Coordinates of N, CA and C in Angstrom, one line a residue:
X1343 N -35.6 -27.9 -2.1 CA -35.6 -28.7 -0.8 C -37.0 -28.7 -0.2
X1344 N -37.1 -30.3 0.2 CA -38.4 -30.3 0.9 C -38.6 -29.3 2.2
X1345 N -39.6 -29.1 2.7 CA -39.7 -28.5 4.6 C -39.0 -29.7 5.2
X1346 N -39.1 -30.8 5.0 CA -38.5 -31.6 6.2 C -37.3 -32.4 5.7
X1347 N -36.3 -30.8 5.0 CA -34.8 -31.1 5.0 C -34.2 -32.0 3.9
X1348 N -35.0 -32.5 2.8 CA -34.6 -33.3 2.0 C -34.6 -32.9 0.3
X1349 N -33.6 -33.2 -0.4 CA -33.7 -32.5 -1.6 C -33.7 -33.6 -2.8
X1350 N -34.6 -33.4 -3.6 CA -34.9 -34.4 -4.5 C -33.9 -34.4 -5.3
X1351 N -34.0 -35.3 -6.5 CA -32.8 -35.7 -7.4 C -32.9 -34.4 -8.6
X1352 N -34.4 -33.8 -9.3 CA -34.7 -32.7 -9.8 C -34.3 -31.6 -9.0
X1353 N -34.3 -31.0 -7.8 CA -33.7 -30.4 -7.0 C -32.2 -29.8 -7.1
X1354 N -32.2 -31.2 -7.0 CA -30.2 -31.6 -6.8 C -29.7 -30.8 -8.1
X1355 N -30.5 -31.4 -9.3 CA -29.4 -31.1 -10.8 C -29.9 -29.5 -10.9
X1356 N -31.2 -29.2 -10.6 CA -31.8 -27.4 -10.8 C -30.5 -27.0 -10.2
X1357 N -29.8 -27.0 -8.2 CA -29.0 -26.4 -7.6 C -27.7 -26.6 -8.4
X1358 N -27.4 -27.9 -9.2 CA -26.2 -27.6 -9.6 C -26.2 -26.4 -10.7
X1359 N -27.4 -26.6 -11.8 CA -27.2 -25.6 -12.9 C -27.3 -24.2 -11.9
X1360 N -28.1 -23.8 -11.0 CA -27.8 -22.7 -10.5 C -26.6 -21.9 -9.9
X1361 N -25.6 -23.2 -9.7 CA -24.4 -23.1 -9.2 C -23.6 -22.5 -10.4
X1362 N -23.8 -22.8 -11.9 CA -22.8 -22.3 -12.9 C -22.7 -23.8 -13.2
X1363 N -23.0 -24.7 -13.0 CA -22.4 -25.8 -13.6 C -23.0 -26.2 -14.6
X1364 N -22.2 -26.3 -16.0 CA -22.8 -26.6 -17.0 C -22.8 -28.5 -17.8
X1365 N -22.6 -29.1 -17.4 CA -21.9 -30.3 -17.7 C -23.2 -31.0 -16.0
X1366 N -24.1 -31.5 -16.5 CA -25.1 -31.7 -15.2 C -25.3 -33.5 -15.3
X1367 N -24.7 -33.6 -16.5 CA -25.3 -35.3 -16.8 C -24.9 -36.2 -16.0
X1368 N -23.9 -36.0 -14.9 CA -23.6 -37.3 -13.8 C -24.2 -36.7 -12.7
X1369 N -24.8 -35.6 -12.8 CA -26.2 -35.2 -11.5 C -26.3 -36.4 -11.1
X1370 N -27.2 -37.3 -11.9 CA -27.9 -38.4 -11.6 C -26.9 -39.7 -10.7
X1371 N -25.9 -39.6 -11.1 CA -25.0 -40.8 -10.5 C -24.4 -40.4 -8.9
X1372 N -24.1 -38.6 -9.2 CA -23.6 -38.2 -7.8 C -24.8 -38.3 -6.4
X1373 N -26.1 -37.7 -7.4 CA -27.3 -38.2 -6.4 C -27.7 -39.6 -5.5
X1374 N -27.0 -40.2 -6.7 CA -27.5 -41.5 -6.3 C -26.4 -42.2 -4.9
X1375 N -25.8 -41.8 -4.5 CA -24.6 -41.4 -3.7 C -24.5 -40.8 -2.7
X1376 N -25.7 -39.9 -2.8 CA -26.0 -39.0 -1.5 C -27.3 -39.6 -1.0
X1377 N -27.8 -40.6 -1.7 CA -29.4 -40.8 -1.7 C -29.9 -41.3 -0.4
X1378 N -30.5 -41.0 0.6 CA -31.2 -41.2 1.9 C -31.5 -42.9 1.8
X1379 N -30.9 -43.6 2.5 CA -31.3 -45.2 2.7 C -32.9 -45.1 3.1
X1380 N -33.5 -44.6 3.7 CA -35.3 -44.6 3.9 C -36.1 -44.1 2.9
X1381 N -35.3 -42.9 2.5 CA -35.9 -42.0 1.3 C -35.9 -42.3 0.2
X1382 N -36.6 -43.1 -0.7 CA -35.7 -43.4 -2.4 C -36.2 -41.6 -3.2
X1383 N -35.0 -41.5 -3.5 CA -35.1 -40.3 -4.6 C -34.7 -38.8 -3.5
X1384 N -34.8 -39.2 -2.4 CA -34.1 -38.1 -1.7 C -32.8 -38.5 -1.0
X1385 N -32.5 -36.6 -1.0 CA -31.2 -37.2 -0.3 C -31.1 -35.4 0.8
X1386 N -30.5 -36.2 2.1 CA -30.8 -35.3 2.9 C -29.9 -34.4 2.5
X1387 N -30.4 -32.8 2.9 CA -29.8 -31.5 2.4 C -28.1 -31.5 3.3
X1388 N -28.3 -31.9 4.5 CA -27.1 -31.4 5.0 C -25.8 -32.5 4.5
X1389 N -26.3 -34.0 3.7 CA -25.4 -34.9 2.7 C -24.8 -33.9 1.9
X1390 N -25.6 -33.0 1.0 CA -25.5 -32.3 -0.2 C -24.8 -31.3 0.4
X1391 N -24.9 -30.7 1.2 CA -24.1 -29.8 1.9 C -22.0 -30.0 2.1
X1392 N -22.6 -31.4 2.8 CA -21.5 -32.1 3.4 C -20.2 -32.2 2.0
X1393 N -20.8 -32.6 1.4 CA -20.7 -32.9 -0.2 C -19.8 -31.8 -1.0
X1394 N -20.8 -30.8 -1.4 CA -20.3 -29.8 -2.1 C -19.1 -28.9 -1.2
X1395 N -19.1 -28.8 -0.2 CA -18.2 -28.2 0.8 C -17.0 -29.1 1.1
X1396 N -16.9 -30.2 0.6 CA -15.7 -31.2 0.7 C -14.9 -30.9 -1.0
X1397 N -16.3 -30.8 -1.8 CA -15.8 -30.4 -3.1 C -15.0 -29.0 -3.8
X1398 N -15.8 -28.5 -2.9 CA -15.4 -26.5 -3.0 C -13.8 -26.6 -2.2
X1399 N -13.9 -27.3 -0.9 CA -13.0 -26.8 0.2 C -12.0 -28.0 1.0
X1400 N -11.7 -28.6 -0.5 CA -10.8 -30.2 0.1 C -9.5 -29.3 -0.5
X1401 N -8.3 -30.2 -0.1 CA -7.4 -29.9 -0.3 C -7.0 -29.9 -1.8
X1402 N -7.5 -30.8 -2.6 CA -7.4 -31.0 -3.5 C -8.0 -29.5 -4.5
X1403 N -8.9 -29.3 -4.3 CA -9.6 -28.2 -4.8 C -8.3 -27.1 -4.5
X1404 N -8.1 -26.6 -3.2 CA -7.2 -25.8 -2.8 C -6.2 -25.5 -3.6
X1405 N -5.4 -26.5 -3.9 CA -4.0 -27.2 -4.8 C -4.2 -26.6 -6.1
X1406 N -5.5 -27.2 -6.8 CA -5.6 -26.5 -8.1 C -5.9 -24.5 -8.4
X1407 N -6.7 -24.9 -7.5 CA -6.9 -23.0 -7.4 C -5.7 -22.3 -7.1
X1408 N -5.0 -22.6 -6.2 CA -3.3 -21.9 -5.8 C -2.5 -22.1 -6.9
X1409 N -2.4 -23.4 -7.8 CA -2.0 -23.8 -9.2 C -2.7 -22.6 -10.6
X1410 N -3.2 -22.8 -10.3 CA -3.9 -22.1 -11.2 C -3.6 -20.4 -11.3
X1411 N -3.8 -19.7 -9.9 CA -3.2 -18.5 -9.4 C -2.2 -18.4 -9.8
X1412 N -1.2 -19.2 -9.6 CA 0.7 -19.5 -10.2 C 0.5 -19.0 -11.4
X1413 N -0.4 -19.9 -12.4 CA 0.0 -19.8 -13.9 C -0.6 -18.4 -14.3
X1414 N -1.2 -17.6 -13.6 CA -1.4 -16.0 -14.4 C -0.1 -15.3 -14.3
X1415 N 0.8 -16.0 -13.2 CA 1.7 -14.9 -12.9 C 3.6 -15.6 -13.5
X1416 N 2.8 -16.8 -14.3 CA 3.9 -17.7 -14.8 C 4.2 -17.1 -16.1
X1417 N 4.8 -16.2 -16.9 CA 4.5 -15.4 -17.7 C 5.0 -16.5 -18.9
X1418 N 5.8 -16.9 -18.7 CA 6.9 -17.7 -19.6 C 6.6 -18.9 -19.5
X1419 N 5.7 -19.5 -18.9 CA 5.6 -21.1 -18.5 C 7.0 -21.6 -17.9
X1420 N 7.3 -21.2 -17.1 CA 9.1 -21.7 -16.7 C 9.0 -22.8 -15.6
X1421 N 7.7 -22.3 -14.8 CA 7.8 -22.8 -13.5 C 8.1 -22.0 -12.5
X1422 N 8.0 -20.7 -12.8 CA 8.4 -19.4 -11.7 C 7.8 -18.2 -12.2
X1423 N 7.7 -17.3 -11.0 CA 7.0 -15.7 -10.9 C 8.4 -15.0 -11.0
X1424 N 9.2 -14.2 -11.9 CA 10.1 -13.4 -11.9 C 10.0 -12.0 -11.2
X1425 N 10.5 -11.6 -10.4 CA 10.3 -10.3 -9.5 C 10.0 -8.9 -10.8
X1426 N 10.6 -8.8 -11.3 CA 10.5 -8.4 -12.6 C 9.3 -8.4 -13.5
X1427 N 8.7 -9.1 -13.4 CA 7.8 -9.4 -14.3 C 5.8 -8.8 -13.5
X1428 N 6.1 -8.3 -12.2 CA 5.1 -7.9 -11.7 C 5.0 -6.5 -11.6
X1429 N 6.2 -5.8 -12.2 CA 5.6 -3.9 -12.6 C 5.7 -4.5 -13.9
X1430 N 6.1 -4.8 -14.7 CA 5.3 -4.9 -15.9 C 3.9 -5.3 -15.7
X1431 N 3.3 -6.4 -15.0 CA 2.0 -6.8 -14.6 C 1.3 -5.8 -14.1
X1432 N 1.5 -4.7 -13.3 CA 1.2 -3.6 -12.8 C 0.2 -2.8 -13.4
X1433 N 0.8 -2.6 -14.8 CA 0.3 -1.9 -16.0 C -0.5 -2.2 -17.1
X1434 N -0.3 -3.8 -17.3 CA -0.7 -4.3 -18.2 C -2.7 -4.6 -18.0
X1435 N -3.2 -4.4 -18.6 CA -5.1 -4.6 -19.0 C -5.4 -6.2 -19.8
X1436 N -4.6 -7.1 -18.7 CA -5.4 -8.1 -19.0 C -6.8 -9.0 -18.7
X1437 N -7.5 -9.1 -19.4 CA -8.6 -9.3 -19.4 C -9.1 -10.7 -19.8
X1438 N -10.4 -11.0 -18.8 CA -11.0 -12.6 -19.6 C -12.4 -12.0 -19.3
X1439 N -13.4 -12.5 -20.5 CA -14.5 -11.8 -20.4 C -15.1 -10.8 -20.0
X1440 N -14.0 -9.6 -20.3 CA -14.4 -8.2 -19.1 C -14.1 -7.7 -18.1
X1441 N -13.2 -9.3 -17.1 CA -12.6 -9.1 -16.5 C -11.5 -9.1 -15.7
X1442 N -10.3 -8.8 -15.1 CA -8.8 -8.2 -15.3 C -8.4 -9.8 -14.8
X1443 N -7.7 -10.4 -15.2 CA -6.9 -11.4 -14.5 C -6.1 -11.1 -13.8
X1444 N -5.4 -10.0 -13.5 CA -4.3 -9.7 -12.6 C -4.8 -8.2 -11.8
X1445 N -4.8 -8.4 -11.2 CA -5.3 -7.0 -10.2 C -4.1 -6.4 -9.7
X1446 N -3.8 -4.8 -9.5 CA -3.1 -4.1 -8.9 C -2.7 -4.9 -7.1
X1447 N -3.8 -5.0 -6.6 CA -3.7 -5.5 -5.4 C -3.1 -7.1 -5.6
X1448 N -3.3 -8.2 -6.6 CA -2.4 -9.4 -6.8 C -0.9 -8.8 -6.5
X1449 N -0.5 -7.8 -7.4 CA 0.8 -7.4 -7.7 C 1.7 -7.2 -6.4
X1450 N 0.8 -6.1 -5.9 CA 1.1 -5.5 -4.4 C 1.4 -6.7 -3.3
X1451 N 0.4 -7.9 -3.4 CA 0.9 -8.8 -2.2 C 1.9 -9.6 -2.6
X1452 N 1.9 -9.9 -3.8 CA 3.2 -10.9 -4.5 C 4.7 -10.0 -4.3
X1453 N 4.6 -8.7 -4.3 CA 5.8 -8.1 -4.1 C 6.2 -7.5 -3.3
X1454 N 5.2 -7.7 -1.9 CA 5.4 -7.7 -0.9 C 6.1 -9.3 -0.1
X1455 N 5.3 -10.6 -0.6 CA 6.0 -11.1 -0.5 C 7.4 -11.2 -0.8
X1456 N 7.5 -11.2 -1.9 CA 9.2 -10.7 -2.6 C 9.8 -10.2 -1.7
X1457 N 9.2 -9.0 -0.9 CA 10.3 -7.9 -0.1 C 10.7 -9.2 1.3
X1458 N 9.2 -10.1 1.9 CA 9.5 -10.5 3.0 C 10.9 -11.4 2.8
X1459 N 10.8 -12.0 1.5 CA 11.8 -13.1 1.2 C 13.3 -12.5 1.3
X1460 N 13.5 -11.3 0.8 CA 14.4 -10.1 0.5 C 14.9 -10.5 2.1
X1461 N 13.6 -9.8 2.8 CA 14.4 -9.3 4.0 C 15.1 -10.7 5.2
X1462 N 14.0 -11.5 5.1 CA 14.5 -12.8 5.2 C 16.1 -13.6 5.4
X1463 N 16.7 -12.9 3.8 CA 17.4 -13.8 3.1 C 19.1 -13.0 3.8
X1464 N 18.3 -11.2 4.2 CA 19.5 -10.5 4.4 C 19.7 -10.8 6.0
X1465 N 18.7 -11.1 6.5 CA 18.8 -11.7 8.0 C 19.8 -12.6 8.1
X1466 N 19.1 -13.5 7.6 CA 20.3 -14.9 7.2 C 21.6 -14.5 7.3
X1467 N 21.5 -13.6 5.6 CA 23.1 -13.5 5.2 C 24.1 -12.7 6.1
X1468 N 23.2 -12.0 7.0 CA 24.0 -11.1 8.2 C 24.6 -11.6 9.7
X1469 N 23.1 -12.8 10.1 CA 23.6 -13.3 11.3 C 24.6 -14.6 10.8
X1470 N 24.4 -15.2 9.9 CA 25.4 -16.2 9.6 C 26.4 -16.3 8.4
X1471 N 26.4 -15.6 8.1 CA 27.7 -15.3 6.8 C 28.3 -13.9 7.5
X1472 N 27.9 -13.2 7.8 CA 28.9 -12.4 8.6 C 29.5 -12.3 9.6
X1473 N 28.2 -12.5 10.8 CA 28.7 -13.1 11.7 C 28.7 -14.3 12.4
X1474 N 29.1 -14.9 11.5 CA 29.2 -16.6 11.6 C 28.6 -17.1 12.4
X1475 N 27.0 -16.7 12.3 CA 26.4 -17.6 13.4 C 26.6 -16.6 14.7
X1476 N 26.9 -15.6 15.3 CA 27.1 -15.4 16.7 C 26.1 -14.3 16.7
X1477 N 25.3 -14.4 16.8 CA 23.9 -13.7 16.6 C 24.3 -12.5 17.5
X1478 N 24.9 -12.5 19.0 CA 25.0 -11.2 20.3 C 26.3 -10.3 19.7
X1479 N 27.2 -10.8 18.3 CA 28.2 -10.3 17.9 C 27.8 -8.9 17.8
X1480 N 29.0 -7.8 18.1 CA 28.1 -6.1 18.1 C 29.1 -6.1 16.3
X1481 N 29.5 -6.7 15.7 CA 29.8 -6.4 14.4 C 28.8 -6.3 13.7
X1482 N 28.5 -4.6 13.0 CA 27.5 -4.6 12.3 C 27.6 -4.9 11.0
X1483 N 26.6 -4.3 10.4 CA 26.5 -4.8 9.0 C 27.3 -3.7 8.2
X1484 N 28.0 -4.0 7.3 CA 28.9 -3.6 6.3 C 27.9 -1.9 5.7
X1485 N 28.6 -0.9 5.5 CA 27.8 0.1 5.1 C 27.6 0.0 2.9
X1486 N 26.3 0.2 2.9 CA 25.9 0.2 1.3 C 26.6 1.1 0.5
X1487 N 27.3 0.6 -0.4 CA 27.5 1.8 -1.2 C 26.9 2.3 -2.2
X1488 N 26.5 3.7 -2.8 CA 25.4 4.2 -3.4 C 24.7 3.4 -4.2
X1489 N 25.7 2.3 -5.6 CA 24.9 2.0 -5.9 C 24.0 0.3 -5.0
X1490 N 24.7 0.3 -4.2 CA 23.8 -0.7 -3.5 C 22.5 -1.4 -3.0
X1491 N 21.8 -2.2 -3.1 CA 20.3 -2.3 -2.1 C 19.9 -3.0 -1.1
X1492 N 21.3 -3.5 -0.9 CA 21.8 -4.8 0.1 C 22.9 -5.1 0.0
X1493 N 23.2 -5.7 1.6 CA 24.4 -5.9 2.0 C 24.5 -7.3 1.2
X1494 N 23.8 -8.0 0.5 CA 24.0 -10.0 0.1 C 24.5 -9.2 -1.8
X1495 N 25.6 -10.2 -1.7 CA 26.5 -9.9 -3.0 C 25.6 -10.2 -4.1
X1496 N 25.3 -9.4 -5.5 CA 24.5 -9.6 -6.0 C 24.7 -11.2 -6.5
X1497 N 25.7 -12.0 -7.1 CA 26.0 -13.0 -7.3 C 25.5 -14.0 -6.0
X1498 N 24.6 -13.4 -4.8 CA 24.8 -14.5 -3.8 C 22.6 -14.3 -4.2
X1499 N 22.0 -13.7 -4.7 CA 20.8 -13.2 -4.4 C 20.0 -14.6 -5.0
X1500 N 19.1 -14.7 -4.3 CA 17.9 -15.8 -5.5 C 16.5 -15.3 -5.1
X1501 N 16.3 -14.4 -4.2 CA 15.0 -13.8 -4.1 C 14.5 -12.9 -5.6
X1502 N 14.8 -13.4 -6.9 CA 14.1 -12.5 -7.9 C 13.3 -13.8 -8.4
X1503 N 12.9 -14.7 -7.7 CA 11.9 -15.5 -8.3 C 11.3 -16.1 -7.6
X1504 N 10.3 -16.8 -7.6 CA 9.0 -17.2 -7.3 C 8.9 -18.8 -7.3
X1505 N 9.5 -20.2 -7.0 CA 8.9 -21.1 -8.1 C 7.7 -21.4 -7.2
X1506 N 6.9 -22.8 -8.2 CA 5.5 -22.7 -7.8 C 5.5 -23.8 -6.5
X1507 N 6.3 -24.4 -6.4 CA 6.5 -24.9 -4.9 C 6.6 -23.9 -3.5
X1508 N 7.2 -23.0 -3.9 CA 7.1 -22.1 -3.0 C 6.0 -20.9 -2.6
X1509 N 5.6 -20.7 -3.6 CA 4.3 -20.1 -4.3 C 3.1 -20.9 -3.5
X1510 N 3.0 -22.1 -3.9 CA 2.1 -22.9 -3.5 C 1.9 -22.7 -1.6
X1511 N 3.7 -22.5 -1.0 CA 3.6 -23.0 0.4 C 2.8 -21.3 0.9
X1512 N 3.4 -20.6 0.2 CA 2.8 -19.6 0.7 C 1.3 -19.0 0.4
X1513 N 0.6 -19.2 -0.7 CA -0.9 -19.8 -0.8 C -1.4 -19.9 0.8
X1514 N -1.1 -21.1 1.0 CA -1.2 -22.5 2.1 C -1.0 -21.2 2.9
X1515 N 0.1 -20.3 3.4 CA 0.3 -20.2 4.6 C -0.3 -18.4 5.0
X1516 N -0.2 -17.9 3.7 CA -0.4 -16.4 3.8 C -1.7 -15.9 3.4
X1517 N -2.7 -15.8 4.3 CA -4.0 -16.0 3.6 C -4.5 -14.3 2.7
X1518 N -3.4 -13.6 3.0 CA -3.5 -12.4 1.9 C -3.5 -12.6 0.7
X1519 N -2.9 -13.5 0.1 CA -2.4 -14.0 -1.0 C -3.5 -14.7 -1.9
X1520 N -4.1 -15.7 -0.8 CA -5.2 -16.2 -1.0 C -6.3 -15.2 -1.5
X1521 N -6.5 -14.5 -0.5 CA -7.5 -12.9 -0.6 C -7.5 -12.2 -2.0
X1522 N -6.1 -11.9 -2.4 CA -5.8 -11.4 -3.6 C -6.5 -12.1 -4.7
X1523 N -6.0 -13.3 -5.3 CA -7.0 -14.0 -5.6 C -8.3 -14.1 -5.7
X1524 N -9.1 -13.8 -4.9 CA -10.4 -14.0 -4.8 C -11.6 -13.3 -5.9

């Protein structure tokens, strides 16, 4: 970058290879795009800015990254995260160049999510399947028996999965999740 704010087209492609970008040959075409109408061959820094921060932090980028997060935890390619399938993940040493693709701490927020959905679903099934909706009713909840872990009949349960629509909304909404990830 020049002192008075402007970054040449040599510039431009140096910052992109310094960014990790290996594939630099449309440098030239993206510059040409940002290129300062007064300036030929510059283009002002806060364009390039504007630019890569639309690129890093559009929704579109977002989508793929939260997509992408999904498929580490897609074991089967199904289209879902099986509740099940995250203490196995727990334990497992998988690696990409050195390093873990699934972290203890991924596991922990995904199955905490799980519990939130859990507990969610037993709210539900208590104020309105038991007590039909009458939320002030003093009928309590049915007592567990030993081998129980909930009052929702196991035949009634669908919190043991994940799909990526939902996955996705919570991405979007739960920024721990996001964190995890990082």
């Amino acid at each position: 970058m020049d002192d008075d704010g402007m970054l040449t087209a040599v510039g431009f492609t140096k910052a992109l290879k310094d960014l990790g970008v290996g594939d630099v040959s449309v440098a030239d075409s993206i510059f040409r795009r940002l290129e300062s109408r007064g300036h030929p061959n510059h283009a002002l820094y806060g364009s390039v800015l504007a630019a890569f921060s639309e690129v890093l932090n559009g929704a579109h980028t977002r989508e793929l990254v939260a997509s992408a997060c999904f498929n580490l935890f897609d074991l089967n390619n199904r289209g879902y995260i099986h509740k099940s399938h995250l203490e196995e993940l727990k334990f497992m040493q998988v690696t990409l160049n050195g390093h873990p693709m699934c972290t203890p701490f991924m596991v922990k927020v995904l199955t905490d999510l799980f519990n939130d959905m859990r507990a969610k679903e037993e709210d539900y099934y208590i104020n309105v399947v038991l007590r039909k909706g009458k939320k002030s009713s003093k009928k309590k909840p049915p007592q567990l028996k030993s081998h129980q872990n909930s009052v929702i009949p196991v035949e009634r349960k669908v919190s043991q999965h994940m799909d990526r629509t939902l996955f996705m909304a919570y991405f979007a909404t739960h920024r721990e999740l996001a964190l995890a990830f990082a």
